[in-house]
Amino acid sequence: MRHDPFSDMLEALAAIYEGEADPQGPHTAHTLRVTPSPVAFDARSTCLLDTGIRSVLSSSPLQAAQAILAVQDRLPWGSNPVEDNTEANIAAMISVATLMGPEGPIPAPDVRLGLVYMRPDCYYPLHIHDADETYVILGGQALWTAGDDVQMRGSGDMVHHPSLMPHAFRTGPEGFVALWRWSGDINLHSYAFVEEAAAELPA
């Protein structure tokens, strides 16, 4: 029986969380594994950042990155769910594909999960939110600030931000693609910046 590439992608993303120490990891993995496929997404035009996303995924050694690349044309890349809380120059730095949450497309009342791409040579300033957040870098790299910890993060790295921990990212010449998950209090209205955006988008 032939596997559906979208189901294969969900399996690959779920597997990332299987070894996570956080007990919410296996719960999230289970949620992804029982999701019916195909999942219906709203019709969209091709993401303006598609070329950059494909470039980062293509250069990644991770199975999950290749699984995403196989269904890139089907993913709902678009605006950040918290775009209303951000300035235009910040919103233009990233594209987000939300896969799971209270509003769908995979219904989940207590978790938000998706993919994010951040453009090269950009700085996304310090921000906070009520949700606990876990990032997994799938391709590319960034100088990652998580509270007092500042270090380069690359493919395969997992970074956890407890509720209200300030965090920020600075990309190099490639940008990055990451898997993100919100758990706990996943409201959108608490999303707030605690630092001015100092970096301009590259010309």
Coordinates of N, CA and C in Angstrom, one line a residue:
M1 N 0.8 -1.2 0.0 CA 0.0 0.0 0.0 C 0.9 1.2 0.0
R2 N 0.6 2.2 -0.9 CA 1.4 3.4 -1.0 C 1.1 4.4 0.1
H3 N 2.1 4.9 0.7 CA 1.9 5.9 1.8 C 1.7 7.2 1.2
D4 N 0.8 8.0 1.8 CA 0.6 9.4 1.5 C 1.7 10.2 2.0
P5 N 2.4 11.1 1.1 CA 3.5 11.8 1.6 C 3.2 12.8 2.8
F6 N 1.9 13.3 2.8 CA 1.5 14.1 4.0 C 1.5 13.3 5.3
S7 N 1.0 12.1 5.2 CA 1.0 11.2 6.4 C 2.4 10.9 6.8
D8 N 3.3 10.7 5.8 CA 4.7 10.5 6.1 C 5.3 11.6 6.8
M9 N 5.0 12.9 6.4 CA 5.5 14.0 7.0 C 5.1 14.1 8.5
L10 N 3.8 13.9 8.7 CA 3.3 13.9 10.1 C 4.0 12.8 11.0
E11 N 4.2 11.7 10.4 CA 5.0 10.6 11.1 C 6.4 11.1 11.5
A12 N 7.0 11.8 10.5 CA 8.4 12.3 10.8 C 8.4 13.4 11.8
L13 N 7.4 14.2 11.8 CA 7.4 15.3 12.8 C 7.0 14.7 14.2
A14 N 6.1 13.7 14.2 CA 5.8 13.1 15.5 C 7.0 12.4 16.1
A15 N 7.8 11.8 15.3 CA 9.0 11.0 15.8 C 9.9 12.0 16.5
I16 N 10.0 13.2 16.1 CA 10.9 14.2 16.7 C 10.6 14.3 18.2
Y17 N 9.3 14.2 18.6 CA 9.0 14.4 19.9 C 9.0 13.1 20.8
E18 N 9.2 12.0 20.2 CA 9.1 10.7 20.9 C 10.1 10.6 22.0
G19 N 11.3 11.2 21.8 CA 12.3 11.0 22.9 C 12.4 12.2 23.8
E20 N 11.4 13.1 23.7 CA 11.4 14.3 24.4 C 11.2 14.0 25.9
A21 N 11.9 14.7 26.8 CA 11.7 14.5 28.3 C 10.4 15.0 28.7
D22 N 10.0 16.1 28.1 CA 8.7 16.8 28.5 C 7.6 15.8 28.2
P23 N 6.7 15.5 29.2 CA 5.7 14.5 29.0 C 4.7 14.9 27.9
Q24 N 4.6 16.2 27.6 CA 3.7 16.6 26.5 C 4.2 16.2 25.2
G25 N 5.5 15.8 25.1 CA 6.0 15.4 23.8 C 5.3 14.2 23.2
P26 N 5.2 13.0 23.9 CA 4.5 11.9 23.4 C 3.0 12.1 23.1
H27 N 2.4 13.0 24.0 CA 1.0 13.4 23.7 C 0.9 14.1 22.4
T28 N 1.8 15.0 22.1 CA 1.7 15.7 20.8 C 2.0 14.7 19.7
A29 N 3.0 13.8 19.9 CA 3.3 12.8 18.8 C 2.1 11.9 18.6
H30 N 1.4 11.5 19.6 CA 0.2 10.7 19.5 C -0.9 11.5 18.7
T31 N -1.0 12.7 19.0 CA -2.0 13.5 18.3 C -1.7 13.6 16.8
L32 N -0.5 13.8 16.4 CA -0.1 13.8 15.0 C -0.3 12.4 14.4
R33 N 0.0 11.4 15.1 CA -0.1 10.0 14.5 C -1.5 9.6 14.2
V34 N -2.5 10.1 15.0 CA -3.9 9.6 14.7 C -4.7 10.6 13.8
T35 N -4.0 11.6 13.3 CA -4.7 12.6 12.4 C -5.0 11.9 11.1
P36 N -6.3 12.0 10.7 CA -6.6 11.5 9.4 C -5.9 12.3 8.2
S37 N -5.7 11.6 7.2 CA -5.1 12.2 6.0 C -5.9 11.9 4.8
P38 N -6.1 12.7 3.8 CA -5.5 14.0 3.7 C -6.1 15.1 4.6
V39 N -5.4 16.1 5.0 CA -5.9 17.2 5.7 C -6.2 18.3 4.7
A40 N -7.3 18.9 4.8 CA -7.7 20.0 3.8 C -7.2 21.3 4.3
F41 N -6.5 22.0 3.4 CA -6.1 23.3 3.7 C -6.8 24.3 2.8
D42 N -7.0 25.5 3.2 CA -7.5 26.6 2.4 C -6.6 26.8 1.2
A43 N -7.2 27.1 0.0 CA -6.4 27.3 -1.2 C -5.6 28.6 -1.0
R44 N -4.4 28.5 -1.4 CA -3.4 29.7 -1.2 C -2.6 29.8 -2.5
S45 N -2.1 31.0 -2.7 CA -1.1 31.1 -3.8 C 0.3 30.7 -3.2
T46 N 1.2 30.5 -4.1 CA 2.5 30.0 -3.6 C 3.2 31.1 -2.7
C47 N 3.7 30.6 -1.6 CA 4.4 31.5 -0.6 C 5.5 32.3 -1.3
L48 N 5.5 33.6 -1.0 CA 6.6 34.4 -1.6 C 8.0 34.0 -1.2
L49 N 8.1 33.3 -0.1 CA 9.4 32.9 0.4 C 9.7 31.4 0.1
D50 N 8.9 30.9 -0.8 CA 9.0 29.4 -1.2 C 10.5 29.0 -1.6
T51 N 11.1 29.8 -2.3 CA 12.5 29.5 -2.8 C 13.4 29.4 -1.6
G52 N 13.4 30.3 -0.7 CA 14.2 30.2 0.5 C 13.9 29.0 1.4
I53 N 12.6 28.7 1.6 CA 12.2 27.5 2.3 C 12.8 26.3 1.7
R54 N 12.6 26.1 0.4 CA 13.1 24.9 -0.3 C 14.6 24.8 -0.2
S55 N 15.3 25.9 -0.2 CA 16.7 25.9 -0.2 C 17.2 25.4 1.2
V56 N 16.6 25.9 2.3 CA 17.0 25.5 3.6 C 16.7 24.0 3.8
L57 N 15.5 23.6 3.4 CA 15.1 22.2 3.6 C 16.0 21.2 2.8
S58 N 16.3 21.6 1.6 CA 17.1 20.8 0.7 C 18.5 20.5 1.3
S59 N 19.1 21.5 2.0 CA 20.4 21.4 2.5 C 20.5 20.7 3.9
S60 N 19.3 20.3 4.5 CA 19.2 19.7 5.8 C 19.4 18.2 5.7
P61 N 20.2 17.6 6.7 CA 20.4 16.2 6.7 C 19.2 15.4 7.3
L62 N 18.2 16.1 7.9 CA 17.2 15.5 8.7 C 16.1 14.9 7.8
Q63 N 15.6 13.7 8.2 CA 14.5 13.1 7.5 C 13.3 13.9 7.5
A64 N 13.0 14.6 8.6 CA 11.8 15.4 8.7 C 11.8 16.6 7.7
A65 N 13.0 17.1 7.5 CA 13.1 18.2 6.5 C 12.8 17.7 5.1
Q66 N 13.3 16.5 4.8 CA 13.0 16.0 3.4 C 11.5 15.6 3.3
A67 N 10.9 15.1 4.4 CA 9.5 14.8 4.4 C 8.7 16.1 4.1
I68 N 9.1 17.2 4.7 CA 8.4 18.4 4.5 C 8.5 18.9 3.1
L69 N 9.7 18.8 2.6 CA 10.0 19.2 1.2 C 9.1 18.4 0.2
A70 N 8.8 17.2 0.5 CA 8.0 16.3 -0.4 C 6.6 16.8 -0.5
V71 N 6.1 17.6 0.5 CA 4.7 18.1 0.5 C 4.7 19.6 0.5
Q72 N 5.8 20.2 0.2 CA 5.9 21.7 0.3 C 4.7 22.4 -0.5
D73 N 4.3 21.8 -1.6 CA 3.3 22.5 -2.4 C 1.9 22.4 -1.7
R74 N 1.8 21.6 -0.7 CA 0.5 21.4 0.0 C 0.4 22.1 1.3
L75 N 1.5 22.7 1.7 CA 1.5 23.3 3.1 C 1.0 24.7 3.1
P76 N 0.3 25.1 4.2 CA -0.4 26.4 4.2 C 0.6 27.5 4.7
W77 N 1.7 27.7 4.0 CA 2.6 28.8 4.4 C 1.9 30.1 4.2
G78 N 2.0 31.0 5.2 CA 1.4 32.3 5.1 C 1.8 33.1 6.3
S79 N 0.9 33.9 6.8 CA 1.3 34.9 7.8 C 1.3 34.2 9.2
N80 N 2.0 34.9 10.1 CA 2.1 34.5 11.5 C 0.8 34.6 12.2
P81 N 0.4 33.6 12.9 CA -0.9 33.7 13.7 C -1.0 34.9 14.6
V82 N 0.2 35.4 15.0 CA 0.2 36.6 15.9 C 0.6 37.8 15.2
E83 N 0.3 37.9 13.9 CA 0.8 39.0 13.1 C 0.1 40.3 13.6
D84 N -1.1 40.2 14.1 CA -1.8 41.4 14.6 C -1.0 42.1 15.7
N85 N -0.1 41.3 16.4 CA 0.6 41.8 17.5 C 2.1 42.2 17.1
T86 N 2.3 42.2 15.8 CA 3.7 42.6 15.4 C 3.7 43.7 14.4
E87 N 4.8 44.3 14.2 CA 5.0 45.4 13.2 C 5.2 44.8 11.8
A88 N 4.9 45.6 10.8 CA 5.0 45.1 9.4 C 6.4 44.6 9.1
N89 N 7.5 45.3 9.5 CA 8.8 44.9 9.2 C 9.2 43.6 9.9
I90 N 8.6 43.3 11.0 CA 8.9 42.0 11.7 C 8.1 40.9 11.0
A91 N 6.9 41.2 10.7 CA 6.0 40.2 10.0 C 6.6 39.7 8.7
A92 N 7.3 40.6 8.0 CA 7.9 40.3 6.7 C 9.1 39.4 6.8
M93 N 9.7 39.2 8.0 CA 10.8 38.4 8.2 C 10.5 36.9 8.1
I94 N 9.3 36.5 8.3 CA 9.0 35.1 8.5 C 7.8 34.7 7.7
S95 N 7.7 33.3 7.5 CA 6.4 32.7 7.0 C 6.1 31.6 7.9
V96 N 4.8 31.3 8.2 CA 4.4 30.3 9.2 C 3.4 29.4 8.5
A97 N 3.6 28.1 8.7 CA 2.6 27.1 8.2 C 2.0 26.5 9.5
T98 N 0.8 26.9 9.9 CA 0.2 26.3 11.1 C -0.5 25.0 10.7
L99 N -0.1 23.9 11.4 CA -0.7 22.6 11.1 C -1.7 22.1 12.1
M100 N -1.6 22.6 13.3 CA -2.5 22.1 14.4 C -2.8 23.3 15.4
G101 N -4.1 23.3 15.8 CA -4.5 24.3 16.8 C -6.0 24.4 17.0
P102 N -6.5 25.2 17.8 CA -7.9 25.3 18.1 C -8.7 25.7 16.8
E103 N -8.0 26.4 15.9 CA -8.7 26.8 14.7 C -8.3 25.9 13.5
G104 N -7.6 24.8 13.8 CA -7.2 23.9 12.7 C -6.0 24.3 12.0
P105 N -5.7 23.7 10.9 CA -6.5 22.8 10.1 C -6.6 21.4 10.7
I106 N -5.6 21.0 11.5 CA -5.8 19.8 12.3 C -6.3 20.2 13.7
P107 N -7.6 19.9 14.0 CA -8.1 20.5 15.3 C -7.4 20.0 16.5
A108 N -7.1 20.9 17.4 CA -6.4 20.5 18.7 C -6.7 21.6 19.7
P109 N -7.5 21.4 20.7 CA -7.9 22.4 21.6 C -6.9 22.9 22.5
D110 N -5.8 22.1 22.8 CA -4.8 22.5 23.8 C -3.4 22.6 23.3
V111 N -3.2 22.6 22.0 CA -1.8 22.7 21.5 C -1.9 23.5 20.2
R112 N -0.8 24.2 19.9 CA -0.6 24.8 18.6 C 0.7 24.3 18.1
L113 N 0.8 23.9 16.8 CA 2.0 23.3 16.2 C 2.1 23.7 14.7
G114 N 3.3 24.0 14.3 CA 3.5 24.3 12.9 C 4.9 24.4 12.5
L115 N 5.1 25.0 11.4 CA 6.5 25.2 10.8 C 6.7 26.7 10.7
V116 N 7.9 27.1 10.8 CA 8.3 28.6 10.6 C 9.6 28.6 9.8
Y117 N 9.6 29.6 8.8 CA 10.8 29.9 8.1 C 11.1 31.4 8.4
M118 N 12.4 31.6 8.7 CA 12.9 33.0 8.9 C 13.9 33.3 7.9
R119 N 13.8 34.5 7.3 CA 14.7 34.9 6.2 C 16.1 35.1 6.7
P120 N 17.1 35.0 5.7 CA 18.5 35.3 6.1 C 18.7 36.7 6.6
D121 N 19.7 36.8 7.4 CA 20.3 38.1 7.8 C 19.2 39.0 8.5
C122 N 18.4 38.4 9.3 CA 17.3 39.2 10.0 C 17.4 38.9 11.5
Y123 N 16.8 39.8 12.2 CA 16.8 39.7 13.7 C 15.3 39.8 14.1
Y124 N 14.8 38.8 14.8 CA 13.4 38.8 15.3 C 13.6 39.1 16.8
P125 N 13.2 40.2 17.3 CA 13.5 40.7 18.6 C 12.9 39.9 19.8
L126 N 13.4 40.2 21.0 CA 12.9 39.5 22.2 C 11.4 39.7 22.3
H127 N 10.8 38.6 22.6 CA 9.3 38.6 22.8 C 8.9 37.5 23.8
I128 N 7.7 37.6 24.3 CA 7.2 36.7 25.3 C 5.8 36.3 25.0
H129 N 5.3 35.2 25.6 CA 3.9 34.8 25.5 C 3.6 33.8 26.6
D130 N 2.4 33.6 27.0 CA 2.0 32.7 28.1 C 2.3 31.3 27.8
A131 N 2.2 30.9 26.5 CA 2.4 29.5 26.2 C 3.9 29.0 26.5
D132 N 4.0 27.8 26.9 CA 5.3 27.1 26.8 C 5.6 26.8 25.3
E133 N 6.8 26.9 24.9 CA 7.1 26.7 23.5 C 8.3 25.8 23.3
T134 N 8.3 24.9 22.3 CA 9.4 24.1 22.0 C 9.7 24.2 20.5
Y135 N 10.9 24.6 20.2 CA 11.3 24.7 18.8 C 12.3 23.5 18.5
V136 N 12.2 23.0 17.3 CA 13.2 22.1 16.8 C 13.7 22.6 15.4
I137 N 15.0 22.9 15.3 CA 15.5 23.4 14.1 C 15.7 22.3 13.1
L138 N 15.0 22.5 11.9 CA 15.0 21.5 10.9 C 16.0 21.7 9.8
G139 N 16.4 23.0 9.7 CA 17.4 23.3 8.7 C 17.9 24.7 8.9
G140 N 19.1 25.0 8.4 CA 19.7 26.4 8.7 C 20.1 26.5 10.1
Q141 N 20.4 27.8 10.5 CA 20.8 28.0 11.8 C 20.5 29.5 12.2
A142 N 20.6 29.7 13.5 CA 20.4 31.1 14.0 C 21.1 31.2 15.4
L143 N 21.5 32.5 15.7 CA 22.0 32.8 17.0 C 20.7 32.9 17.9
W144 N 20.5 32.0 18.8 CA 19.3 31.9 19.5 C 19.4 32.4 21.0
T145 N 18.5 33.3 21.4 CA 18.5 33.8 22.7 C 17.3 33.2 23.4
A146 N 17.5 32.5 24.5 CA 16.4 31.9 25.3 C 16.7 32.3 26.8
G147 N 16.1 33.3 27.2 CA 16.4 33.8 28.6 C 17.9 34.3 28.6
D148 N 18.7 33.8 29.5 CA 20.1 34.1 29.6 C 21.0 33.3 28.7
D149 N 20.5 32.3 28.0 CA 21.2 31.4 27.2 C 21.3 32.0 25.7
V150 N 22.5 32.2 25.2 CA 22.6 32.7 23.8 C 23.6 31.8 23.1
Q151 N 23.2 31.1 22.1 CA 24.1 30.2 21.4 C 23.6 29.9 20.0
M152 N 24.5 29.5 19.1 CA 24.1 29.1 17.8 C 23.3 27.8 17.8
R153 N 22.2 27.8 17.1 CA 21.4 26.6 17.0 C 21.3 26.2 15.6
G154 N 21.4 24.8 15.3 CA 21.3 24.4 14.0 C 20.5 23.1 13.9
S155 N 20.5 22.5 12.7 CA 19.7 21.3 12.4 C 19.7 20.3 13.6
G156 N 18.5 19.9 14.0 CA 18.4 18.9 15.1 C 18.3 19.4 16.5
D157 N 18.7 20.7 16.7 CA 18.6 21.3 18.0 C 17.2 21.5 18.5
M158 N 16.9 21.2 19.7 CA 15.6 21.5 20.3 C 15.8 22.5 21.4
V159 N 14.9 23.5 21.4 CA 15.0 24.6 22.4 C 13.7 24.8 23.0
H160 N 13.6 24.8 24.3 CA 12.4 25.0 25.1 C 12.3 26.4 25.7
H161 N 11.2 27.1 25.5 CA 11.0 28.4 26.2 C 9.8 28.2 27.2
P162 N 10.1 28.2 28.5 CA 9.0 28.1 29.4 C 8.1 29.4 29.3
S163 N 7.0 29.3 29.8 CA 6.0 30.5 29.7 C 6.7 31.8 30.2
L164 N 6.5 32.8 29.3 CA 7.0 34.2 29.6 C 8.5 34.3 29.6
M165 N 9.3 33.3 29.1 CA 10.7 33.5 28.9 C 11.0 34.3 27.7
P166 N 11.7 35.4 27.8 CA 12.0 36.2 26.6 C 13.0 35.4 25.7
H167 N 12.7 35.5 24.4 CA 13.5 34.8 23.4 C 13.5 35.5 22.1
A168 N 14.6 35.3 21.3 CA 14.8 36.1 20.1 C 15.7 35.2 19.2
F169 N 15.8 35.6 17.9 CA 16.6 34.8 16.9 C 17.3 35.8 15.9
R170 N 18.5 35.5 15.6 CA 19.2 36.2 14.6 C 19.8 35.3 13.5
T171 N 19.3 35.4 12.3 CA 19.7 34.4 11.3 C 21.0 34.9 10.5
G172 N 21.7 34.0 10.0 CA 22.8 34.3 9.1 C 22.5 34.3 7.7
P173 N 23.4 33.8 6.8 CA 23.1 34.0 5.3 C 22.1 33.0 4.8
E174 N 21.7 32.0 5.6 CA 20.8 31.0 5.1 C 19.3 31.1 5.6
G175 N 19.2 31.6 6.8 CA 17.9 31.6 7.5 C 17.7 30.2 8.1
F176 N 16.5 29.9 8.6 CA 16.2 28.6 9.1 C 14.8 28.2 8.9
V177 N 14.5 26.9 9.0 CA 13.2 26.4 9.1 C 13.1 25.6 10.4
A178 N 12.0 25.7 11.1 CA 11.9 25.1 12.4 C 10.5 24.6 12.6
L179 N 10.4 23.5 13.4 CA 9.1 23.1 13.9 C 8.9 23.7 15.3
W180 N 7.6 24.2 15.5 CA 7.4 24.9 16.8 C 6.1 24.3 17.4
R181 N 6.0 24.3 18.7 CA 4.8 23.8 19.4 C 4.6 24.7 20.6
W182 N 3.3 25.1 20.7 CA 2.9 25.8 21.9 C 2.0 24.8 22.8
S183 N 2.2 24.8 24.1 CA 1.4 24.0 25.0 C 1.1 24.9 26.2
G184 N 0.3 24.3 27.1 CA -0.1 25.1 28.3 C -1.1 26.1 27.9
D185 N -0.9 27.4 28.3 CA -1.9 28.5 28.0 C -1.6 29.0 26.6
I186 N -2.3 28.6 25.6 CA -1.9 28.9 24.2 C -2.7 30.1 23.6
N187 N -3.1 31.0 24.5 CA -3.8 32.2 23.9 C -2.8 33.0 23.1
L188 N -3.4 33.7 22.1 CA -2.6 34.6 21.2 C -2.4 36.0 21.8
H189 N -3.3 36.5 22.6 CA -3.3 37.9 23.0 C -2.1 38.2 23.9
S190 N -1.5 37.3 24.5 CA -0.4 37.6 25.4 C 0.9 37.8 24.7
Y191 N 1.0 37.5 23.4 CA 2.2 37.7 22.6 C 2.6 39.2 22.6
A192 N 3.8 39.4 23.0 CA 4.3 40.8 23.1 C 5.8 40.9 23.0
F193 N 6.2 42.0 22.4 CA 7.7 42.3 22.2 C 8.2 43.0 23.5
V194 N 9.4 42.7 23.9 CA 10.0 43.4 25.0 C 11.3 44.1 24.6
E195 N 11.4 44.3 23.3 CA 12.6 44.9 22.7 C 12.2 45.5 21.4
E196 N 12.8 46.7 21.1 CA 12.6 47.3 19.8 C 13.2 46.5 18.7
A197 N 12.6 46.4 17.5 CA 13.3 45.8 16.4 C 14.3 46.7 15.8
A198 N 15.6 46.2 15.9 CA 16.7 47.1 15.5 C 17.2 46.8 14.1
A199 N 16.9 45.7 13.6 CA 17.5 45.3 12.3 C 16.5 45.5 11.2
E200 N 17.0 46.0 10.1 CA 16.2 46.2 8.9 C 16.3 44.9 8.0
L201 N 15.3 44.7 7.2 CA 15.4 43.6 6.2 C 16.4 43.9 5.2
P202 N 17.1 42.9 4.7 CA 18.1 43.1 3.7 C 17.5 43.7 2.4
A203 N 18.2 44.5 1.7 CA 17.6 45.1 0.5 C 17.5 44.0 -0.6

